[in-house]
Coordinates of C-alpha atoms and ligand atoms in Angstrom, one line a residue:
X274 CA 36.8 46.7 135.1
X275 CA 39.5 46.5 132.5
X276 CA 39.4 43.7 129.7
X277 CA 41.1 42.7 126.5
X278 CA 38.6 42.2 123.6
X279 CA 38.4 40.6 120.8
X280 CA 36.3 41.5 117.7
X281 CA 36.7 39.0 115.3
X282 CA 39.9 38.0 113.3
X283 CA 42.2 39.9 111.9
X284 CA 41.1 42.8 113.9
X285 CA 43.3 44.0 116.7
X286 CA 42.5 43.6 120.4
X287 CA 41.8 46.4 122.6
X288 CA 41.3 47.3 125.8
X289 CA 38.5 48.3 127.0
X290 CA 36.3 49.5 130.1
X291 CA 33.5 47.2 130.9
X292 CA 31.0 46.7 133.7
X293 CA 30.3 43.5 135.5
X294 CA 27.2 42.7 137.2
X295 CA 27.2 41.1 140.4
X296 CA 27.0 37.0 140.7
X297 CA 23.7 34.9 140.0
X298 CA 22.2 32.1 141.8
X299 CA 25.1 29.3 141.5
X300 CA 27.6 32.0 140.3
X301 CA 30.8 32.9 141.6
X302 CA 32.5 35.8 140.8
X303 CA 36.2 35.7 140.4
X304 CA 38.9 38.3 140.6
X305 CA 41.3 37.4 138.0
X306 CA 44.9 37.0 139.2
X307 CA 46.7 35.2 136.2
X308 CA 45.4 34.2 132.8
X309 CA 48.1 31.9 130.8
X310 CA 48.4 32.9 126.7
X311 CA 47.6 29.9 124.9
X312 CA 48.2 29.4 121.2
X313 CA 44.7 29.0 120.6
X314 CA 44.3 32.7 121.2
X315 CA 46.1 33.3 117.5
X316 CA 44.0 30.5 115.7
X317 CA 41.0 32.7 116.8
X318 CA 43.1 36.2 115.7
X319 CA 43.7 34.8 112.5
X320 CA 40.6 33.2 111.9
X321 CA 41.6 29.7 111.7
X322 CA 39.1 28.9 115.1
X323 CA 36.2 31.5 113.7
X324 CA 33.1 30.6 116.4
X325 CA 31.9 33.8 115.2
X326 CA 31.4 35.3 118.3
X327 CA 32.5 39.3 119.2
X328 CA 33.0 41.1 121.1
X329 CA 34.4 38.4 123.6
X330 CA 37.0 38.6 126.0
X331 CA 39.5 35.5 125.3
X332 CA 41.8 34.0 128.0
X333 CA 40.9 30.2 129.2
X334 CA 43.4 29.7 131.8
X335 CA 42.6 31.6 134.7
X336 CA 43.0 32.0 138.3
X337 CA 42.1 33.8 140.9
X338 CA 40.1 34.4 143.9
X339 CA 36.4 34.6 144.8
X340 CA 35.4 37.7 145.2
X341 CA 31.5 37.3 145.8
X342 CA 29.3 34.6 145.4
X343 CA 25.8 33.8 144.3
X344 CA 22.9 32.5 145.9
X345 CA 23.1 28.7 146.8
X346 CA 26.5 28.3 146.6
X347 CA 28.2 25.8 149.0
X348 CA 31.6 25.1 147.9
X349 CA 33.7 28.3 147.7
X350 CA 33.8 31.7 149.6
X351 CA 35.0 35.1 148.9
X352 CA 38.7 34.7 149.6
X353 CA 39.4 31.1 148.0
X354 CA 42.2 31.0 145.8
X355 CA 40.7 29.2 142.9
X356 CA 41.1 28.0 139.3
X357 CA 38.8 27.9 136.3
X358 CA 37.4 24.4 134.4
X359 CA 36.7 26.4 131.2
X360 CA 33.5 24.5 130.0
X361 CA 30.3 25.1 131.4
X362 CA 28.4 22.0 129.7
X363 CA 24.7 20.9 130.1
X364 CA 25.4 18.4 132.6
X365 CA 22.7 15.9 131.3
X366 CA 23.6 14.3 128.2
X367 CA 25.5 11.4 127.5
X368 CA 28.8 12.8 127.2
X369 CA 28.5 15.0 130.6
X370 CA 26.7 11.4 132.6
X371 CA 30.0 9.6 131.4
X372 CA 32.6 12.3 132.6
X373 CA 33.1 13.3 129.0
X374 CA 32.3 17.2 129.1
X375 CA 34.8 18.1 127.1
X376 CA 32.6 16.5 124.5
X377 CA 29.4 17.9 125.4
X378 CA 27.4 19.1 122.2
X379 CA 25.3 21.3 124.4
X380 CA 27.9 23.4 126.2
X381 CA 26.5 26.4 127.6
X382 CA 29.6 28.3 127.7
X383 CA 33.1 27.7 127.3
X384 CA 35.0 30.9 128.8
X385 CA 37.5 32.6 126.3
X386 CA 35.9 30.4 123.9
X387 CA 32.2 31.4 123.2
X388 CA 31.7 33.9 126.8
X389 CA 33.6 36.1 128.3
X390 CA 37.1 34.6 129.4
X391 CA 40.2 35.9 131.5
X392 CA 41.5 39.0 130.3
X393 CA 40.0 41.5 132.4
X394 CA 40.1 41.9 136.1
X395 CA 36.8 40.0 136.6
X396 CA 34.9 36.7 135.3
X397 CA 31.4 35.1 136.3
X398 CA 31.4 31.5 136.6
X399 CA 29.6 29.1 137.9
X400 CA 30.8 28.0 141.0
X401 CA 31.0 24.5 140.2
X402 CA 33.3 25.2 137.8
X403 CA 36.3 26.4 140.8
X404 CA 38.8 23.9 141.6
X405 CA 40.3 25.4 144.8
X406 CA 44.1 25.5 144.8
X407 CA 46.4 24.5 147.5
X408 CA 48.5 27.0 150.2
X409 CA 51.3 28.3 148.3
X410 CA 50.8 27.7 144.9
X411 CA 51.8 30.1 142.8
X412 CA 48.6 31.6 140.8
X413 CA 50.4 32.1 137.3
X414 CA 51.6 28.6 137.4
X415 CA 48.2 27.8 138.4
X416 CA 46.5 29.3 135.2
X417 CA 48.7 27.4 133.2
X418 CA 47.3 24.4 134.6
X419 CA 43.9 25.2 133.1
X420 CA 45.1 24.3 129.6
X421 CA 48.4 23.3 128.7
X422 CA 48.9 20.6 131.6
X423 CA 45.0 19.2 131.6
X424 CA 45.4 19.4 127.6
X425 CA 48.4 16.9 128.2
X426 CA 47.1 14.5 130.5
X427 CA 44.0 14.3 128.7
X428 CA 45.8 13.3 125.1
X429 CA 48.4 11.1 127.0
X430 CA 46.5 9.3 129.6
X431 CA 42.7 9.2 128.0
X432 CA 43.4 9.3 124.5
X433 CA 46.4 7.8 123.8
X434 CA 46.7 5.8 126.7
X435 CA 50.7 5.9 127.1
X436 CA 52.3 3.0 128.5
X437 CA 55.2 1.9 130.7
X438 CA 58.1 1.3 128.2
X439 CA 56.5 2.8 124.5
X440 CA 58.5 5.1 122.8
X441 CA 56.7 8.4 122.0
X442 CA 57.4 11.3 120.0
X443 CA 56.2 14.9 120.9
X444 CA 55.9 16.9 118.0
X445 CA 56.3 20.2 118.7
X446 CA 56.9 21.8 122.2
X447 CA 54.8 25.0 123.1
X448 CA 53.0 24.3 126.6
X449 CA 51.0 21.3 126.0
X450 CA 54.2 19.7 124.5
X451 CA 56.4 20.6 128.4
X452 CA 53.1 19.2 129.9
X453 CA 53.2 16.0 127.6
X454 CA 57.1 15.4 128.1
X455 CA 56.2 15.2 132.1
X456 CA 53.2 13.1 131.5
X457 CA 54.6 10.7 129.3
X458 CA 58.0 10.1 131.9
X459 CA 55.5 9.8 134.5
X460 CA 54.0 7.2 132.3
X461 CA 57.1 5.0 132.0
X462 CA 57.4 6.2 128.8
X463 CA 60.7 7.2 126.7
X464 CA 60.2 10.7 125.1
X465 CA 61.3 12.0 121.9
X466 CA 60.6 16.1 121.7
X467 CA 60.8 18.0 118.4
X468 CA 61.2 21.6 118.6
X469 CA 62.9 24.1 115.8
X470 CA 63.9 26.3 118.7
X471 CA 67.5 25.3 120.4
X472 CA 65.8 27.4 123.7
X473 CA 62.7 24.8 123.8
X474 CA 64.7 21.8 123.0
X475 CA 67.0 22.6 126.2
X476 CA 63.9 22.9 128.2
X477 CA 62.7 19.8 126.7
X478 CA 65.9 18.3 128.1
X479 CA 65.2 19.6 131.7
X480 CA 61.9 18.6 132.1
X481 CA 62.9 14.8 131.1
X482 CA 63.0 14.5 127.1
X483 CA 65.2 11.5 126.8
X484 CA 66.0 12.5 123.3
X485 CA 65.7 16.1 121.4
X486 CA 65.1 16.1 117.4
X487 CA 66.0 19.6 115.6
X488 CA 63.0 18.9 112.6
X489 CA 65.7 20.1 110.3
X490 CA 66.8 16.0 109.6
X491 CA 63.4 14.3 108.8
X492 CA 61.6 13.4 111.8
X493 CA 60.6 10.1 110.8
X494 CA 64.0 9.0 109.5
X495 CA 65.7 10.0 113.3
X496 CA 62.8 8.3 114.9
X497 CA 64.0 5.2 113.4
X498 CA 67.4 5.3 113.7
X499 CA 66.5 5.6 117.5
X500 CA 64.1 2.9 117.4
X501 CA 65.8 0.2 115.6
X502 CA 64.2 0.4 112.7
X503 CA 60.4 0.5 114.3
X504 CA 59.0 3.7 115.1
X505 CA 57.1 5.2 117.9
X506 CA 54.6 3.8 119.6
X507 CA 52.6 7.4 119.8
X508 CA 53.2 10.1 118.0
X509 CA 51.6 13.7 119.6
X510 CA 50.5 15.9 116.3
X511 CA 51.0 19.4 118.2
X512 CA 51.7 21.8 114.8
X513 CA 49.3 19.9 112.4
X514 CA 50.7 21.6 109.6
X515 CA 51.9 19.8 106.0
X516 CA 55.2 20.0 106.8
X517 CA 55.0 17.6 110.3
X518 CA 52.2 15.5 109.4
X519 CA 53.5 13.0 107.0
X520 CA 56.5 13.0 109.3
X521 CA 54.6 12.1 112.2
X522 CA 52.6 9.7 110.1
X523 CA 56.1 8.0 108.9
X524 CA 57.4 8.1 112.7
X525 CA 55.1 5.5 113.6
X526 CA 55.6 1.9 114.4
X527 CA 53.1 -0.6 113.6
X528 CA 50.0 -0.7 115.7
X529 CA 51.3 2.9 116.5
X530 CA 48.9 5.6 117.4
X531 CA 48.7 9.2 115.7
X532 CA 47.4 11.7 118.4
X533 CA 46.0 15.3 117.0
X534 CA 46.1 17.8 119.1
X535 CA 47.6 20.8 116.9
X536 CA 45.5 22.0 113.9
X537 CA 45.8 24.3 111.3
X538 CA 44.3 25.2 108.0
X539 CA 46.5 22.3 106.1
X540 CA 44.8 19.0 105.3
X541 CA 46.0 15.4 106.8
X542 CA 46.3 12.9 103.6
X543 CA 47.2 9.5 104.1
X544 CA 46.7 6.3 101.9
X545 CA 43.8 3.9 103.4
X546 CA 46.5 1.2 102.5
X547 CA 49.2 2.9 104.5
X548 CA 47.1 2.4 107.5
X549 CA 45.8 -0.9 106.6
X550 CA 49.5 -2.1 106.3
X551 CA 50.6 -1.0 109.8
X552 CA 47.4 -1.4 111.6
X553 CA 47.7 2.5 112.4
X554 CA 45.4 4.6 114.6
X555 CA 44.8 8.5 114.1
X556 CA 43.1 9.8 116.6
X557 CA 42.6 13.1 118.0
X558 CA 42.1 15.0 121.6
X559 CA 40.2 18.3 122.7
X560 CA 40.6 19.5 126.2
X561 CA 40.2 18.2 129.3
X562 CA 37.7 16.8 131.7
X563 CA 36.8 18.3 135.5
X564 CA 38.7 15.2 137.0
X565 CA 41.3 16.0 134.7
X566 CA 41.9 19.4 136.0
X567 CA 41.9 18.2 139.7
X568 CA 44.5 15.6 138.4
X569 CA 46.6 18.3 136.8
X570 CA 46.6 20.2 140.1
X571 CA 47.6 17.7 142.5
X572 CA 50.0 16.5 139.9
X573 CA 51.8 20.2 140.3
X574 CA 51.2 20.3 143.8
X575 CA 53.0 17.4 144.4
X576 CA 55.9 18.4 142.0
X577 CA 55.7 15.9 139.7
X578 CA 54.6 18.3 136.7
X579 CA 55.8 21.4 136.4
X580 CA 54.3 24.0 134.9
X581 CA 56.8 26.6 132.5
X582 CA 56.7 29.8 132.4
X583 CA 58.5 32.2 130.2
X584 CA 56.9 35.5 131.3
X585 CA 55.0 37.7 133.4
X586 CA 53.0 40.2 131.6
X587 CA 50.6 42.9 132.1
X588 CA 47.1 43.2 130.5
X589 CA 48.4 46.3 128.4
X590 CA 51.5 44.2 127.1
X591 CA 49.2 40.8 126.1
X592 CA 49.1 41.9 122.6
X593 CA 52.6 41.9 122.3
X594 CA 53.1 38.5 124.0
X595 CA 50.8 37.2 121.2
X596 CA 53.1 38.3 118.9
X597 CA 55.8 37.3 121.0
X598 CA 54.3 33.6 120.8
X599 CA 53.7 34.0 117.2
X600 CA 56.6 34.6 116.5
X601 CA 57.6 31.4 118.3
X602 CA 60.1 33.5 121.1
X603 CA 58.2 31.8 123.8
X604 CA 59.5 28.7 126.2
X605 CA 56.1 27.5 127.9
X606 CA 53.8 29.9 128.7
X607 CA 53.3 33.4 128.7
X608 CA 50.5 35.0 132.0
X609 CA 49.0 37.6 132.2
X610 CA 49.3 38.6 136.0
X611 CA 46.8 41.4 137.4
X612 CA 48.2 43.5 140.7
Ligands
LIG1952 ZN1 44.5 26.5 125.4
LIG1953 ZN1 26.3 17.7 128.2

């Protein structure tokens, strides 16, 4: 089969030829149909996520459909139109017991993370791992529930916990940032999206954003003029860079919540007397939950969130998507779709 590989960062991809065995007991293979381009794919070509693992094929939003099956397996056959949960956790600890996977500090894999993810034509999986997708979805969309839109619910409805009537501000808008905008409406919630890019502000716009900010006026000072005077009740950290932080620490209202989910190499500093004064939270949110992923699914399924895509792209042209997104050209998501 064909595959995109990574070896290590600041190397270039490349594709390759590689062979893939045939499913284990509890394993289902998958033919890859769409794998969404996430921006943690260029923290991990720069070296800002270094899990020191290569050669790896990245890619953790994929779907697909089952195209053999291991021994034991009950709940998918060959045929199903399927998508991934990207963590493949111990399943006994504390963390997995509660419904907390995503926190599981035995993971055995995490696909496009530490094993073999969706760029390529094939993936192994186990089969536990397949949410099965309804009639007439649309498997590119699909593939972008897998991270941006599971991503969102999990920082807005576990984490932050968004409430009918707070004010919020989403800062920055890639594809967790459309999936947050939804969310938050969905919520009750009145959104403020920040986004440099005129393109992804309009978006912003058509997906619910109640208010637009350009970043170019300080973020926390048109916050506040918006809010008389109070600030946000949330603020979503999606760049985590020096340049939004302090902003997004400043947006907030009292008893307001700071929500990481962006990172970078750039520090967070904040005075302990700052957030003594305004009873501030900062907190922080990593990927999703199984039930998360169903939640995402029906939630597209009914219409309610809807996933963005800005392109279709074959496995020869992903590493000039990359560059596409790092270059900030891209509105939502980017796939990868296989014939
Ligand atoms: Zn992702
Ligand atoms: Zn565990």
């Amino acid at each position: 089969m064909r595959a995109v590989r990574y070896h290590g960062p600041g190397r270039a991809l490349s594709l390759e030829t590689m062979t893939i065995r045939s499913p284990k007991s509890g394993e289902s293979l998958v033919r890859v149909k769409a794998a969404g381009i996430c921006h943690t794919d260029l923290h991990f070509l720069s070296g800002v996520l270094n899990l020191g693992i290569s050669p790896l094929t990245l890619g953790h939003e994929i779907a697909g459909e089952v195209a053999g099956v291991g021994e034991g397996v009950t709940g998918v056959k060959v045929g199903d139109r399927v998508l991934v949960f990207y963590y493949a956790t111990c399943g006994h600890c504390h963390w997995c017991r509660t419904d907390r996977a995503n926190l599981c500090p035995q993971v055995v894999a995490e696909y496009g993370f530490t094993a073999d993810g969706g760029y390529a034509e094939y993936i192994l999986v186990p089969a536990k791992n397949l949410v099965r997708l309804p009639a007439g979805m649309d498997l590119a969309e699909a593939a972008t529930l897998g991270c941006s839109v599971t991503t969102a619910i999990h920082a807005a409805g576990t984490i932050a916990g968004v409430r009918l009537g707070e004010t919020v501000v989403i800062y920055g808008s890639g594809g967790v940032g459309f999936g947050l905008i939804q969310y938050c409406k969905l919520a009750g919630a009145r959104v403020i999206a920040v986004s440099r890019s005129a393109a992804r502000r309009a978006k912003a716009v058509a997906l619910g954003a109640d208010v637009v900010l350009d970043g170019v006026t300080p973020v926390a000072e048109e916050v506040r003029a918006r809010t008389h005077g109070e600030g946000a009740d949330v603020v979503f950290e999606l760049a985590g860079v020096n340049a939004t932080m302090g902003q997004a620490m400043n947006a907030l209202r009292r008893r307001g919540r700071l929500v990481f989910v962006g990172y970078s190499a750039d520090h967070l500093t904040v005075s302990p007397l700052q957030l003594v004064i305004g009873e501030f939270a900062v907190t922080a949110s990593v990927g999703n939950t199984f039930e998360e992923l169903i939640q995402a699914v029906d939630l597209a399924a009914s219409g309610k969130i809807r996933p963005v895509i800005d392109r279709r792209v074959s496995l020869e042209e992903l590493p000039a998507a990359l560059d596409s997104l790092r270059r900030g050209e891209i509105v939502g998501r980017a796939v990868v779709v296989f014939p």
